[in-house]
């Protein structure tokens, strides 16, 4: 039983923190956001050079074979400085979906690791909420080619992906656990329409409409749900680490503000009500960090244990993350709502992290029903 | 004790209802429900329609062009406005400077400025807050130096809502330095076209331009535009204390619009079932409705107190506090109802999101400021503790 | 639109307050509790003399024909001084169940109004929770006599009743809305076993076991559910008024304590955190009072409006009542948990009031599902 | 970084598990789950069984009769105790005075008193609080005047848990008046059979006799029973600061018992369905389990810090705060699960309620004091704000 990072993990975290501070710190952020796509592209290339993009890709597929704890260390750095790169999608989720499924996948993974390819994954459909087994998008085999038709309403970080991994129905009917398969499609496939949306936190998401799109089957036919759930749990857990680091930064910034901002002739940190609020925010961050460790260290456990751990973490970190970010804004007063201060950016990211892959209540229900 | 309206009041309700059915366009609905202000030109059109009907100033006495309505009528009016999806009237002129002018202003000021507020020919903004002052308004630094027939204003105002569309601003400025910081502050009426005024937008996280910094650089204001006596501007705010409860009440009545917005969003199917029918969402929504019922009844009691000329104590502050909490919760539920697509804030390359998505997110972000402005929730609690509980 | 008590209602409230202060005030309470049954009997006789017991009984049945607002005024007095009499059960619930159902009922009601009879009502059964339509207790007609068999798990204030009104199944099956009838049974009927339980707030409740108990049908056969629901809504609303008055008293006592109790050399009311807590308690009481008015003034509305209003009030007053009472104990510190201070008695009563006829969450669900 | 136990630790877990399977009677379960202390004779029997096995003082060093276990073993021990339905050991002797005696006491005191704590021959109570002192302990008024070989104690102690069953009491008393209120306070060990001690029960709302007032009237205590130096008693409490986190940790591990109690109560059918399967109850229960998971992981981190000899900062206070909140919530859920019969506190005339009903109500009432005693939640937040946040 041990909660310490190894020396290498600590070094990784320190480098990401330094990178974030140098490139995305509060004072540089507004300028970066003005030309967000090119700054993200620049960071992506630099992260590729640093080897970070191949962290969780298995060694046999050109990566570093990093563990969940390695990913957690990296995500702490990303979260603390709110680096708006599609890291979790491209470098955690997609590798977990593709790894070990064969040659095409290996090529894509190598490209991701080197920074040459970005990929995203689409599971969710209209009227399906966050349910991963709600898959109606059809895959038909015709002349030995898979043709996909249907819609994915939300693809996290789909905005600038070169490839999409999507779930499709190859057997059974909508909501069946069996009969779901994974497919790879290129972003410029004929018949694919990509609609992009900017989120409030600088990420770009997509809606996909497919009309007989040529696709490559990935992994076991009909039996992809377990793989998808496991990969999404990894993505969620990485997000959880990002959220925890963002909470801790928001707390640090707020604590600093409480000490320096003066009203009615005294520092506002001398007001007991604000002191106790800061304490509750600190406790919230402690709880969140504990849940992050709990989820991360159970990612390789049996599926029931893993799902309960991940959903518990997603629930509590969603709740405490929003609490901390909202209170951080509140304690800053009017300026807390301004773009100029970093604090509003933490709130926006926390809102989006809570939404990604299911809000707190969705995961509380999943936690209760896993068996 | 009863909740019933008289026959007269019921007839009035009918009248108001048919008026709103006519003047409120459907395309306002989503933004109004999300608690977002409409565009200035829409608000002006709405105010002009009200003014034409004689209802431009529901809370003002008849002699100044108001309706002279009693609290029950105002309650009916706001309830029907809520029901019809009408916005809250822009309040800087109607509720903030108007009443000060008709209470403390000169006859000339009344004649010049009151009609413009009612018929929306003028748009007022409030120059009170300053950088670093926040809740501690008495520490303001803007000066007004008398120079012949004019005051010369210098300083910087902050959080000046809608200064970028306003034709006029009412400004608190220091005309002398006294030991007591609240003394020596004067209230001036300023034409926004006066040279030396520079308006700079403040970018807020909701990405809606609604507030500004205003720089005052040798801005010359005729002494005729001083309200009341020099150095007593701070005290004129007190007339607002009593009126504040009506502003809070109107906001609180309109909370039903946000709740309706969340409810409409929850018609979305999740795994084939409308979200509002799922037990966990349904119980959260019921909780919201129940708390809104309490708020609405608190408002009714406030109105009844006002009708009876009774002091309603801290109930105005309580209503403001609870309103902002419920507004924030309702927007949270709305976002939840949007599901994964809540993340779709702005469509790129001509892509459109369903109309309530960007507005719901904008409304949710905007809602955070409601527990900060007009006296933060913390300040409200200080006030209630002191004034009502004697602590 | 008017929220003022009439002159008569105010006088009634003032007399109950005076009575409570004279007989059940905090300084007399512990002595009273030591011989609770005889002190309740004494109060009951005095309340009969004051005419309070006949308040909500219709004039044509020997009562005063009081309105819901009259009852509310009286209950405010009872709640403020926590008078542990079975008033709501005997003088609000039972009259609402029996009135207008004929001769036997009228006799009972006259006896209740004069203080000669106490009556209670039993609806709830094992495995039925708080559902009033969950009725399995059977009523069989045999030689023109109704014979009842089965169990009622909880009879509010059943401890010292002379008569019980119980719901029984005369048609259909368990959980059907139709087929429920009301019956009167005497406490000393052969075949009736009464088990009594003391509650923490001084009230005494019962469990009834019936084995071919002779009973008198009351009101319309098979169609009693609407009458039961309406009567229970009246009982709930009376309890709500009791709870609100208790909250306000708890707040007043706590405010006084904050002003007088000194720690670290200052009055504890000078601590901002405790000030804000007191504000939240005051807001809670304002909300609760608003809900009380809302429910009371909608008691005679159509059933849907009434049920929603009553369940909304029950929910919010349950929540705010527990919040206020718990915080009142918390702010008193250790002494708040002692019998000696009145504040713990307010908490115990609030807990029981929340439980009676369904806790907050039960009524929130009812509110959501009424149509 | 890992959560796994070593093979040695797994073997230890097996050993502890079979021990508890033997010594814990089933009839304790409901009371333990409701967070209620067992009867003194039951606690004594339990402590004697532990002592016999050599596990009487899990947190003490070996040299004083403790187990010498490290944090992981202690964690395993408490987790298995929790699982088996074992109570928390009575802590006044084991965690409060014992460590002070083995740190500051004389050899004679160690020899005389430590074994009695471990084998439950002695029962200690704590004479610290006084009427009116509450959280402000330094204002205590009880005096100890030296008279030859004895101190003569006079004063009144309050909230003295289990004084009515205790054989000994450790008392803070003023041996001199200094300017700084914390100075001049001494710590004395008192035999409860000494003449002049009168114990009077404090009636609490849970109707369980667990605490008392203790009147000290010319109580003569041998000077040999002074711990450490005269006038330095206040400072000896500091040894506890570090140990407090272990007490909080043990409580927090045992929270699972209360949660299991609520869960078992929710097996009751409501309209034919087990309550725990209804969506609203299920989501509240899940929330509780999730927060308990966070608490448990906070405890693991605390244990890991302790193992590494690292200061865990304010995490002990945080654990205490969150534990009391979760305990209170769990008891609330338990009561809700009881449904209408939650009101059946005591059967009259030989009537019996299902065994968990009275205990659940008693536990719910008792739970209120856990956010008050041992530094109220408000005091804990003050401490965290000052020590950890520097505010």
Coordinates of C-alpha atoms in Angstrom, one line a residue, chain C residues 31 166 187:
Chain C
X31 CA -41.3 17.9 35.3
X166 CA -59.3 1.9 10.1
X187 CA -60.6 -0.1 21.6

